[in-house]
PDB file of C-alpha atoms and ligand atoms in Angstrom:
ATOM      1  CA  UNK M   1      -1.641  10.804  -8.438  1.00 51.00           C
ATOM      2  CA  UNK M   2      -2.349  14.209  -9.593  1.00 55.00           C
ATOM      3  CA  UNK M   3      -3.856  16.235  -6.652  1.00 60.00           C
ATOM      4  CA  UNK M   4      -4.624  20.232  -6.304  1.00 65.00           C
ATOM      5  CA  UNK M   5      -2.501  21.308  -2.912  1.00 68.00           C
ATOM      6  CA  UNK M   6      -5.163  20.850   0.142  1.00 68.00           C
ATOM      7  CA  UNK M   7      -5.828  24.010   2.117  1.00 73.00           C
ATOM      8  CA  UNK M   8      -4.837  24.089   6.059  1.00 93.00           C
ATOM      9  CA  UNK M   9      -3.157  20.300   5.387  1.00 95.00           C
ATOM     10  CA  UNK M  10      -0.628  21.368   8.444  1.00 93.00           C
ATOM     11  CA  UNK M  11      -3.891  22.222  10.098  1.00 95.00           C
ATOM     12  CA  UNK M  12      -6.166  19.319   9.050  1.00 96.00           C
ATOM     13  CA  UNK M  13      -2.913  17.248   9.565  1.00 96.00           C
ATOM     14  CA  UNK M  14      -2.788  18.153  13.323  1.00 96.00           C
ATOM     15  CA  UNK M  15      -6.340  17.432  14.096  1.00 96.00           C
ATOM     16  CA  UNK M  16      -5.794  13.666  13.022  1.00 97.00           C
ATOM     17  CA  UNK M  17      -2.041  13.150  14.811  1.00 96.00           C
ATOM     18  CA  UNK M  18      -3.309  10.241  16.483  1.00 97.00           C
ATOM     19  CA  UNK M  19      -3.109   7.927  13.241  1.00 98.00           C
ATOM     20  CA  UNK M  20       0.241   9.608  12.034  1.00 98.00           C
ATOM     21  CA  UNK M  21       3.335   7.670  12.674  1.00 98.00           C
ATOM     22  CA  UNK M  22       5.980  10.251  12.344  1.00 96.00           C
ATOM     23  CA  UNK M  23       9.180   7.882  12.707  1.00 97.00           C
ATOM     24  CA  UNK M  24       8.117   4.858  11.453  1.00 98.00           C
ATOM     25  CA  UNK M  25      11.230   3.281  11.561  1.00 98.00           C
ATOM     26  CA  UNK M  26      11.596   3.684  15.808  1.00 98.00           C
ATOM     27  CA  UNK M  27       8.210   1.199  15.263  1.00 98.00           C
ATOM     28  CA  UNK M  28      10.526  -1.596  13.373  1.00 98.00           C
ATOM     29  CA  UNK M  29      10.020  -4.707  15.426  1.00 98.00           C
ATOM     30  CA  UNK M  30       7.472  -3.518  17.196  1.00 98.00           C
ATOM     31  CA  UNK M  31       4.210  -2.606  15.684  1.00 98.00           C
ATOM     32  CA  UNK M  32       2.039  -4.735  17.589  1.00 98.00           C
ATOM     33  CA  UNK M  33       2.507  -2.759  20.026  1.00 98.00           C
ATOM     34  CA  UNK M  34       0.136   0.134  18.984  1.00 98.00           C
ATOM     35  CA  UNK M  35      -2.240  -2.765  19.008  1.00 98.00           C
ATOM     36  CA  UNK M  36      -0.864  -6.096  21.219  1.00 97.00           C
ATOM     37  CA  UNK M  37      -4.352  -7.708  20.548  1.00 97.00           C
ATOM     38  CA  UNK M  38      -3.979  -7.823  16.980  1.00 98.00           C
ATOM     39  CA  UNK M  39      -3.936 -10.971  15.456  1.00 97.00           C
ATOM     40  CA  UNK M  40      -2.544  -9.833  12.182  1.00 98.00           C
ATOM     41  CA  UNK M  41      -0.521  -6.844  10.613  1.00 98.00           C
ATOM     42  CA  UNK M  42      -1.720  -5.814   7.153  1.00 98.00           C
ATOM     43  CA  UNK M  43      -0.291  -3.086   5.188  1.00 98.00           C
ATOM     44  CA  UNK M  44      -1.347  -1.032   2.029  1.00 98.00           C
ATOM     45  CA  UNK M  45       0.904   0.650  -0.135  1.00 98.00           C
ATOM     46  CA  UNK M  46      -0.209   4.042  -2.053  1.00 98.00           C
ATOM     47  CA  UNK M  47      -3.472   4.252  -0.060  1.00 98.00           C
ATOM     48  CA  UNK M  48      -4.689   7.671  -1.721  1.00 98.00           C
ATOM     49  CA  UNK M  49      -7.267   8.967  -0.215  1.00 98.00           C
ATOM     50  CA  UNK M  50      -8.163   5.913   1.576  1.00 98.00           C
ATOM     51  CA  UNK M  51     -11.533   4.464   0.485  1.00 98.00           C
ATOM     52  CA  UNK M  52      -9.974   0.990   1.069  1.00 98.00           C
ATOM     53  CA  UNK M  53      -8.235   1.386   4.179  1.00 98.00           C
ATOM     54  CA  UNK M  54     -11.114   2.864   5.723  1.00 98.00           C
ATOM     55  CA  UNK M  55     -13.695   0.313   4.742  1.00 98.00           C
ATOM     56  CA  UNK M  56     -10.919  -2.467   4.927  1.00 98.00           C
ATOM     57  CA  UNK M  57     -10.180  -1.484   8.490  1.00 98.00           C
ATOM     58  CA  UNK M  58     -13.229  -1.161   9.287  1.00 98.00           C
ATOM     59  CA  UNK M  59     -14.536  -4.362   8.592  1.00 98.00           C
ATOM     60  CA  UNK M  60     -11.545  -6.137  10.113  1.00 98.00           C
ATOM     61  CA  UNK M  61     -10.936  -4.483  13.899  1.00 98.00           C
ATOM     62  CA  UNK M  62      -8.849  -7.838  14.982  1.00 98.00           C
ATOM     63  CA  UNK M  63      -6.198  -6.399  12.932  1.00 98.00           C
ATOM     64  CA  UNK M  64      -3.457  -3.953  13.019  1.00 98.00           C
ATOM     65  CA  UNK M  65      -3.929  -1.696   9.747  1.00 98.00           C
ATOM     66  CA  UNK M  66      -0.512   0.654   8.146  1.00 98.00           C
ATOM     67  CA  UNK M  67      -1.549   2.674   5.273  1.00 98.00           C
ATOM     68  CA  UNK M  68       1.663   4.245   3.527  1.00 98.00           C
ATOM     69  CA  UNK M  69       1.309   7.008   1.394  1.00 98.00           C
ATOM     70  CA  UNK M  70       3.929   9.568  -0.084  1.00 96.00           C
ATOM     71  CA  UNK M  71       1.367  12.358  -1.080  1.00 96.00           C
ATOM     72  CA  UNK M  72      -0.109  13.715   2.224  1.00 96.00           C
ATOM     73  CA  UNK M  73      -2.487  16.231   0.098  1.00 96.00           C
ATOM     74  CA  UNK M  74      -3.969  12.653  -0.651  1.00 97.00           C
ATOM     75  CA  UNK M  75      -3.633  10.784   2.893  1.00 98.00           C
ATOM     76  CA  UNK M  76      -4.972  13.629   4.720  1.00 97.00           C
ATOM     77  CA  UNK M  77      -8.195  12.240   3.216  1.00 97.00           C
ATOM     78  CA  UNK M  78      -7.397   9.282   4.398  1.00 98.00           C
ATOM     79  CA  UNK M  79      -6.400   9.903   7.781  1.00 98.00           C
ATOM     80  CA  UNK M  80     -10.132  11.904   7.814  1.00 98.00           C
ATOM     81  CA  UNK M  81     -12.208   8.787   6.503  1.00 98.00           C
ATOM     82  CA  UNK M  82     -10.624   6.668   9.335  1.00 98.00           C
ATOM     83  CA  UNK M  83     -11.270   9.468  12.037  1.00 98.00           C
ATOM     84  CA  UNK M  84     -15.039   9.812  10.802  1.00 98.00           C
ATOM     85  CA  UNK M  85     -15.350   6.264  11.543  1.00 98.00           C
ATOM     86  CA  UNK M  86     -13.502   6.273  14.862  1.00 98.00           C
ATOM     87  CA  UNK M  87     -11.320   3.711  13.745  1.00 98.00           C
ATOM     88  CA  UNK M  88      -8.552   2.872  16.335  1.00 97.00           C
ATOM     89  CA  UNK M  89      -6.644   0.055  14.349  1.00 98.00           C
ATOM     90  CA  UNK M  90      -5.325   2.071  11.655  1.00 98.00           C
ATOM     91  CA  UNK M  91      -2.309   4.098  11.154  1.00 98.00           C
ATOM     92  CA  UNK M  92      -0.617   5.971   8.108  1.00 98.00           C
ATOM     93  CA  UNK M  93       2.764   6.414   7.451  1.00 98.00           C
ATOM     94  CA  UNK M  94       3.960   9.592   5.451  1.00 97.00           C
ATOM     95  CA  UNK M  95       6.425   7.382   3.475  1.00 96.00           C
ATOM     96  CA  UNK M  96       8.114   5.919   0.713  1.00 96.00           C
ATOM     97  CA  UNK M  97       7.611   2.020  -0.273  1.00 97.00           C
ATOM     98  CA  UNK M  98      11.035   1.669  -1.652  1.00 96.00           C
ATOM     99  CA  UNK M  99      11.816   1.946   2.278  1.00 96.00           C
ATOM    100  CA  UNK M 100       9.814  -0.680   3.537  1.00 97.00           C
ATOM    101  CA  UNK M 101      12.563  -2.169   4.981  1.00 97.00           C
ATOM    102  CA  UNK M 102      13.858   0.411   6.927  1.00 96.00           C
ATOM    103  CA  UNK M 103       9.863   0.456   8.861  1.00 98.00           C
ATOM    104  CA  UNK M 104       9.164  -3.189   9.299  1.00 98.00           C
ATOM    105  CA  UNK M 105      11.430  -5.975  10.687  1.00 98.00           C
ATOM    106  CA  UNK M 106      11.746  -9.562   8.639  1.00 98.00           C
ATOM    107  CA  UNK M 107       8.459 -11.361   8.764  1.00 98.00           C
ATOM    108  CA  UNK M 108       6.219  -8.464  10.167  1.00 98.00           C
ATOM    109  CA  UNK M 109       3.331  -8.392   7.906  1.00 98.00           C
ATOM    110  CA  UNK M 110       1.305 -10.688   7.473  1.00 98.00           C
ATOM    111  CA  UNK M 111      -0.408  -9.180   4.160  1.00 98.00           C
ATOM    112  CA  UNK M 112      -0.016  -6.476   2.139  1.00 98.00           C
ATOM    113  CA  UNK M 113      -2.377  -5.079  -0.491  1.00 99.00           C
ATOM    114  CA  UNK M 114      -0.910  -3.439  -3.202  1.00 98.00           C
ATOM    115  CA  UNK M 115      -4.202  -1.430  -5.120  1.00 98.00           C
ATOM    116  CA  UNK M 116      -4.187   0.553  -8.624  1.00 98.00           C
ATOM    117  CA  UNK M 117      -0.147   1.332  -8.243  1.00 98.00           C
ATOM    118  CA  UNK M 118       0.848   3.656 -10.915  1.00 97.00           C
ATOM    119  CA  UNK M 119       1.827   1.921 -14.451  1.00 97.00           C
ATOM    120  CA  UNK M 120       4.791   3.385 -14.762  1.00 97.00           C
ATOM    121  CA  UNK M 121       3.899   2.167 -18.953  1.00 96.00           C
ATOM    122  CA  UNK M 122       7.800   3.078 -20.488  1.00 96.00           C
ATOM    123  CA  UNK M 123       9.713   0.595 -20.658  1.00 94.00           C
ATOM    124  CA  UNK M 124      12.343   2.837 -18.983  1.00 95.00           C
ATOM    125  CA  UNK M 125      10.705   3.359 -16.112  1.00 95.00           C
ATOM    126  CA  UNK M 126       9.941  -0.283 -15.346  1.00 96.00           C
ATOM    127  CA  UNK M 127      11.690  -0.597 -12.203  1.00 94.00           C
ATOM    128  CA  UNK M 128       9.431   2.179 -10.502  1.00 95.00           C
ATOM    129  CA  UNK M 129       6.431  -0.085 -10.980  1.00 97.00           C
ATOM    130  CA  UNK M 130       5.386  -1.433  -7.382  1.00 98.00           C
ATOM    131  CA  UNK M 131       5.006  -4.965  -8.905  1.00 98.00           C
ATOM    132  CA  UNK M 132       8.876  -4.713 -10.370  1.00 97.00           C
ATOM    133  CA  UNK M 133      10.760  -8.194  -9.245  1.00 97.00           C
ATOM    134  CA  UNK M 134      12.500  -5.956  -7.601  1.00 96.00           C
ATOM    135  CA  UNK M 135      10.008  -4.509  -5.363  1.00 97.00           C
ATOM    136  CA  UNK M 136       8.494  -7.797  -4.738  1.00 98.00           C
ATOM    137  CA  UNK M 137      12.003  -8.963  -3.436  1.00 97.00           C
ATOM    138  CA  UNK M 138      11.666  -5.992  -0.880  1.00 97.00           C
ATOM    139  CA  UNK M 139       8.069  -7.233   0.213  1.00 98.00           C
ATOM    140  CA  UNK M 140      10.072 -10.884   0.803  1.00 98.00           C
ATOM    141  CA  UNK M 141      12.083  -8.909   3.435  1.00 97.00           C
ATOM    142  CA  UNK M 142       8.978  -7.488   5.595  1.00 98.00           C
ATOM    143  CA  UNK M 143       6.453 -10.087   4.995  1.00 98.00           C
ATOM    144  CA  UNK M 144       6.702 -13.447   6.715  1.00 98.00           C
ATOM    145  CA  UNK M 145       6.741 -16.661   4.820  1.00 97.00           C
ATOM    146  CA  UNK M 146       3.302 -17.740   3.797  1.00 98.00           C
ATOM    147  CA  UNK M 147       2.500 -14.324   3.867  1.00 98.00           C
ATOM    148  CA  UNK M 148       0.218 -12.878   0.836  1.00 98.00           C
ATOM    149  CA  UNK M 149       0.242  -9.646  -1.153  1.00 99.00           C
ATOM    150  CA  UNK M 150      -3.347  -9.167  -2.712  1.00 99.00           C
ATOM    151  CA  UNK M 151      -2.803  -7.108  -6.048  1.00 99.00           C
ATOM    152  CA  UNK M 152      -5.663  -4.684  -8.143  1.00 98.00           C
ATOM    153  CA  UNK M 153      -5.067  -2.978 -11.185  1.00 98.00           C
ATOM    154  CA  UNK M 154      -7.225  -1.308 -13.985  1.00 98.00           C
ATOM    155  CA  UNK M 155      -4.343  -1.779 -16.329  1.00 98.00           C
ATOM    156  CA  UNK M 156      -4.033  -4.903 -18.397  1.00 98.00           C
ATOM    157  CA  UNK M 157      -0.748  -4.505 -19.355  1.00 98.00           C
ATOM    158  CA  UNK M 158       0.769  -4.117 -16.276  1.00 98.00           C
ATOM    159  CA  UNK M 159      -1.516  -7.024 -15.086  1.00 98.00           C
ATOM    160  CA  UNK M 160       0.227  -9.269 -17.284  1.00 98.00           C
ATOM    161  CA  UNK M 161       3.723  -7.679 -17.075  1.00 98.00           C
ATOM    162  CA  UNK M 162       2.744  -8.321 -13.629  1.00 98.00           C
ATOM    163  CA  UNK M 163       1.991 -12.275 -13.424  1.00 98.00           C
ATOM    164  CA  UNK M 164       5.473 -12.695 -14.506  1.00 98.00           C
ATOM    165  CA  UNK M 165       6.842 -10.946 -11.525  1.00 98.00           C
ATOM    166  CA  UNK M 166       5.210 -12.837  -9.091  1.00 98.00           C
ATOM    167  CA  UNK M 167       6.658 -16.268  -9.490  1.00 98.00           C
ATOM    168  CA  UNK M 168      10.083 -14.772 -10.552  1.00 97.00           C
ATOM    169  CA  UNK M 169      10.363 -13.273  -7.165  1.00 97.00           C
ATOM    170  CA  UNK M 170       9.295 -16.372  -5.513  1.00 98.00           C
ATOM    171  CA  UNK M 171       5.226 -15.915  -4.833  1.00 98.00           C
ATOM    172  CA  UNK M 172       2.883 -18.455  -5.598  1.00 98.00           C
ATOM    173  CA  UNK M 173       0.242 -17.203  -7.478  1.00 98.00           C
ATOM    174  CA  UNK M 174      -3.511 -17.825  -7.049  1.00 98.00           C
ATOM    175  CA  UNK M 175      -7.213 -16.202  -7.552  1.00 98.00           C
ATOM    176  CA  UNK M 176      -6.286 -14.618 -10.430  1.00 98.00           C
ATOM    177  CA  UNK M 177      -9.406 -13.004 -12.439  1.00 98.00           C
ATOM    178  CA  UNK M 178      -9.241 -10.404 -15.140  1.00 98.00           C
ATOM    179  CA  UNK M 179     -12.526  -9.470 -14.728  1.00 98.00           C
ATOM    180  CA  UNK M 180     -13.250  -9.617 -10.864  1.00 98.00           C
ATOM    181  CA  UNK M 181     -16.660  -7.956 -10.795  1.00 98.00           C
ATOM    182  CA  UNK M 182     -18.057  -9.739 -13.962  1.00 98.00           C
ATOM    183  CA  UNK M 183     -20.572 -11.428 -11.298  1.00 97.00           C
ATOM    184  CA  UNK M 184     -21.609  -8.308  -8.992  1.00 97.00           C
ATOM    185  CA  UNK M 185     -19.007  -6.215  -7.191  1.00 98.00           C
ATOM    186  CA  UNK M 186     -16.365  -8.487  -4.732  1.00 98.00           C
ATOM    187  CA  UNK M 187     -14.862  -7.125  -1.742  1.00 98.00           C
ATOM    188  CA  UNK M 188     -14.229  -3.963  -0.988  1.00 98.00           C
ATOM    189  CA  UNK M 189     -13.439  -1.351  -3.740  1.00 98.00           C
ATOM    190  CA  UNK M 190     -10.602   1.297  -3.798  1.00 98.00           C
ATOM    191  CA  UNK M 191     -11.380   5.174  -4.854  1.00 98.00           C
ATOM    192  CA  UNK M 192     -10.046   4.314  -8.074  1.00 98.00           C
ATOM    193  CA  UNK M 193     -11.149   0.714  -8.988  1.00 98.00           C
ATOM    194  CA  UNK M 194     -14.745   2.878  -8.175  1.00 98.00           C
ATOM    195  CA  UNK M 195     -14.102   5.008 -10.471  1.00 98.00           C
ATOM    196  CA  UNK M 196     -12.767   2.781 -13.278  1.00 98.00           C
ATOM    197  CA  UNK M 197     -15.648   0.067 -12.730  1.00 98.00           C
ATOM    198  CA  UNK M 198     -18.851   2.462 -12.505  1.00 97.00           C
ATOM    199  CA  UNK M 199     -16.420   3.474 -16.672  1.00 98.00           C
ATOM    200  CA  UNK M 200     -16.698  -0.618 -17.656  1.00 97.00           C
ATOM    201  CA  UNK M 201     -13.398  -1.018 -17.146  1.00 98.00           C
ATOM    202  CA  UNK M 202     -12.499  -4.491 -16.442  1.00 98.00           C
ATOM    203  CA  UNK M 203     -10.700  -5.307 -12.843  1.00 98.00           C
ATOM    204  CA  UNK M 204      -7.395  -7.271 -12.647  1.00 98.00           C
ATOM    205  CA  UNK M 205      -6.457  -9.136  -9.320  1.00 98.00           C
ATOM    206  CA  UNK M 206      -4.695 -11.857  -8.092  1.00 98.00           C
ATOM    207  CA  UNK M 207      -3.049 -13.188  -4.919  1.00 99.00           C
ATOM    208  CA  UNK M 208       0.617 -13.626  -4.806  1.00 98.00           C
ATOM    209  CA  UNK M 209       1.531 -16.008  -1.438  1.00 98.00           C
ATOM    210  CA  UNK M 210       5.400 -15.795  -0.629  1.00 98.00           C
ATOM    211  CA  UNK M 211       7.302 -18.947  -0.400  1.00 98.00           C
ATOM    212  CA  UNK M 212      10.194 -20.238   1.841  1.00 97.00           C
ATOM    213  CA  UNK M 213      13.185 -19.942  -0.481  1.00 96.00           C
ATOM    214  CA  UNK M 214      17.021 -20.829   0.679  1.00 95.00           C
ATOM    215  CA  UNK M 215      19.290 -19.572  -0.080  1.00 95.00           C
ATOM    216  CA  UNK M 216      16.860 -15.942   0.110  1.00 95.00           C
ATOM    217  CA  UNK M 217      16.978 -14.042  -3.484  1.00 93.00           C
ATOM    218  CA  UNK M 218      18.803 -11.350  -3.522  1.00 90.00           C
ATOM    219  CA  UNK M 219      17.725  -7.761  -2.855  1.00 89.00           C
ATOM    220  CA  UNK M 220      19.248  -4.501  -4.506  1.00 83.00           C
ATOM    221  CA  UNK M 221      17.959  -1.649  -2.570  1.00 80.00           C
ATOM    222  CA  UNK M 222      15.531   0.728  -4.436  1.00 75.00           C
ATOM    223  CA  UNK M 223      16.867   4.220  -4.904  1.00 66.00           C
ATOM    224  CA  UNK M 224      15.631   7.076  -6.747  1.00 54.00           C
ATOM    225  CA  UNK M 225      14.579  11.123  -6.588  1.00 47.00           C
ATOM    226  CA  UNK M 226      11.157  11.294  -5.874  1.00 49.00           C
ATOM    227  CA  UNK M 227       9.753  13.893  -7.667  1.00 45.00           C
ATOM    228  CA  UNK M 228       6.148  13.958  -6.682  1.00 46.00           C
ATOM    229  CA  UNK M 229       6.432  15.253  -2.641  1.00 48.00           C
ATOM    230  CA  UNK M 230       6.132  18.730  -1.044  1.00 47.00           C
ATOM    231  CA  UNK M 231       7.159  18.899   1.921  1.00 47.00           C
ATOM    232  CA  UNK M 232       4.760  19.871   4.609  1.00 47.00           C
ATOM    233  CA  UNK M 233       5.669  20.943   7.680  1.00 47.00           C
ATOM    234  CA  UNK M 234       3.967  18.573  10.705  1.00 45.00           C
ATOM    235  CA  UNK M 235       2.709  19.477  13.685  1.00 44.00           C
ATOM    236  CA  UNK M 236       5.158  18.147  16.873  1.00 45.00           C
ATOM    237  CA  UNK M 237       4.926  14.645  16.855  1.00 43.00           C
ATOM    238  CA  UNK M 238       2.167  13.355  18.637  1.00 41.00           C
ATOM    239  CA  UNK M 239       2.078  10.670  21.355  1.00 46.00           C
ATOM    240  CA  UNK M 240       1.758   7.578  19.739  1.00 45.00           C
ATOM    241  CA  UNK M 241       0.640   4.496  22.000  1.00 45.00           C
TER     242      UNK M 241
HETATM  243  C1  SAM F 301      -3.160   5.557  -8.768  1.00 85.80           C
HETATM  244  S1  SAM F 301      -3.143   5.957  -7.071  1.00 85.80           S
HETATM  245  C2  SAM F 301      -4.195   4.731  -6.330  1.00 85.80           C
HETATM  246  C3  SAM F 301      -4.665   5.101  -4.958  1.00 85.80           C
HETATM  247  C4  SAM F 301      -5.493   4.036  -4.230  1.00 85.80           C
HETATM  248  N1  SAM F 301      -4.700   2.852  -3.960  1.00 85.80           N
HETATM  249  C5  SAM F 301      -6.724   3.679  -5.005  1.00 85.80           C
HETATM  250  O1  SAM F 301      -6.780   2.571  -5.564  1.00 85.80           O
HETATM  251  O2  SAM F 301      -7.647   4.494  -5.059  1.00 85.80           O
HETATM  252  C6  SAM F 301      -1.517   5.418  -6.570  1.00 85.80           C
HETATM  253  C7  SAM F 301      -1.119   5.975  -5.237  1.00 85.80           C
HETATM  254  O3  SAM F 301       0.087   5.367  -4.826  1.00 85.80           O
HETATM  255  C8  SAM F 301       0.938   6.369  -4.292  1.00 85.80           C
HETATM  256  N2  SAM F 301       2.319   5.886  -4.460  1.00 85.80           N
HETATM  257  C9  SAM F 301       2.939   5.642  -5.630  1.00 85.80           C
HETATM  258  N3  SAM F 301       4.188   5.192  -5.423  1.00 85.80           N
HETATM  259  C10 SAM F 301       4.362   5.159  -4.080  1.00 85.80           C
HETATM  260  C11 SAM F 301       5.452   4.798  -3.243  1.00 85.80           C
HETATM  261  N4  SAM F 301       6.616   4.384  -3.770  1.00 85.80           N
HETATM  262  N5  SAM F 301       5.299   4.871  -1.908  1.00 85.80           N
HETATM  263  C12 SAM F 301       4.128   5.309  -1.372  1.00 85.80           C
HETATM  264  N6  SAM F 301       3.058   5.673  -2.130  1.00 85.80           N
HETATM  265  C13 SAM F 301       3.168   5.591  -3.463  1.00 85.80           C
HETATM  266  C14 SAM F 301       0.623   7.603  -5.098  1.00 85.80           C
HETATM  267  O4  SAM F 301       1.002   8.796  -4.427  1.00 85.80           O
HETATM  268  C15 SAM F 301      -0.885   7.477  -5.259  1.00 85.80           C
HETATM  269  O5  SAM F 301      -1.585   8.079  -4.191  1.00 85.80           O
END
């Protein structure tokens, strides 16, 4: 995601500390406790600016809600939207996905929603995609089994590029639509599936359910430069609950 640099994000940053989890990996085990009545943990990956999580949150307050996001000039947004609401389930993470596994313990989440990821559409570049084998053999580690990851994309190609991941990683798939709002809009919509519906563009999603596998698939950690940060300098860490 393209974004023009935020004014005062340090500033804006600071006002919404409370839903900033600034070392997610001292949480690893332990989420539940921001939240020890939660019934379920559900995570988003790429939240942008945080339509869904806001709205998704929202309408579920029984659960524990992680939003992780690597551009903060887009999850200050975010962080905003859930403050307006005076959400206290929700928390953001100012993270990388390919490190999942360094924030969440074996079997943590219970779902995780993976909405209008970039394409990534070279063939070179396939591995970056958040729907890579790979990748999904990095959710395996973090989500527990029976667990679900809930996919949207605009993209058809990466849909169906996609569809073969799922079961090669060792997800059962189900629910899957390539038109998901050809009856009247379903669920709640992200700032970009907004976007590409009120265009016609068609909506891709399907349900991938993780199965109990032995022995487990191997894993190859995910490394790589990321080019697209800036760093911002954050306020002193707040107190987290
Ligand atoms: C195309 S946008 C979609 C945003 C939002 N999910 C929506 O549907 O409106 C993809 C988002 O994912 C974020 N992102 C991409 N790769 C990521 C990664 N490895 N870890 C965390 N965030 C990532 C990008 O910074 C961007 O904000």
């Amino acid at each position: 995601m393209r974004m023009r640099k935020k004014p005062n994000l340090s500033l804006r940053m600071e006002k919404c500390s409370q839903f900033l989890i600034t070392s997610p990996a001292d949480h690893r085990g332990r989420w539940h406790d921001l939240k020890p009545d939660a019934q379920e943990l559900r995570l988003e990956l790429g939240c942008g600016k945080g339509r869904f999580t806001a709205e998704t949150a929202e309408q579920n307050p029984q659960s524990l809600y992680i939003a992780i996001e690597r551009v903060p000039d887009a999850m200050i947004v975010a962080m905003e939207r859930c403050r307006d609401k005076g959400l206290n389930n929700v928390f953001f993470i100012d993270g990388d996905a390919a490190l999942l596994r360094q924030y969440f313990a074996p079997g943590e989440v219970d779902l995780l929603y993976i909405n209008f990821c970039d394409p990534w559409p070279s063939n070179h570049h396939a591995r970056r995609r958040l729907t890579h084998e790979n990748f999904l053999l990095l959710y395996r580690g973090i989500l527990k089994d029976g667990g679900q990851i809930h996919f949207k994309t605009d993209n058809r190609d990466l849909f169906e590029y996609s569809l073969f991941q799922f079961p090669k990683a060792g997800y059962t798939l189900s629910e899957v639509t390539r038109d998901l709002h050809k009856d009247g809009v379903q669920g709640v919509m992200t700032d970009y599936e907004e976007k590409f519906h009120s265009m016609g563009t068609p909506i891709n999603r399907c349900v991938g359910t993780k199965e109990h596998l032995d022995p487990e698939p191997e894993f190859r950690p995910i490394a790589g430069p990321d080019r697209t940060r800036r760093d911002v300098s954050y306020p002193p860490a707040p107190q987290e609950p």
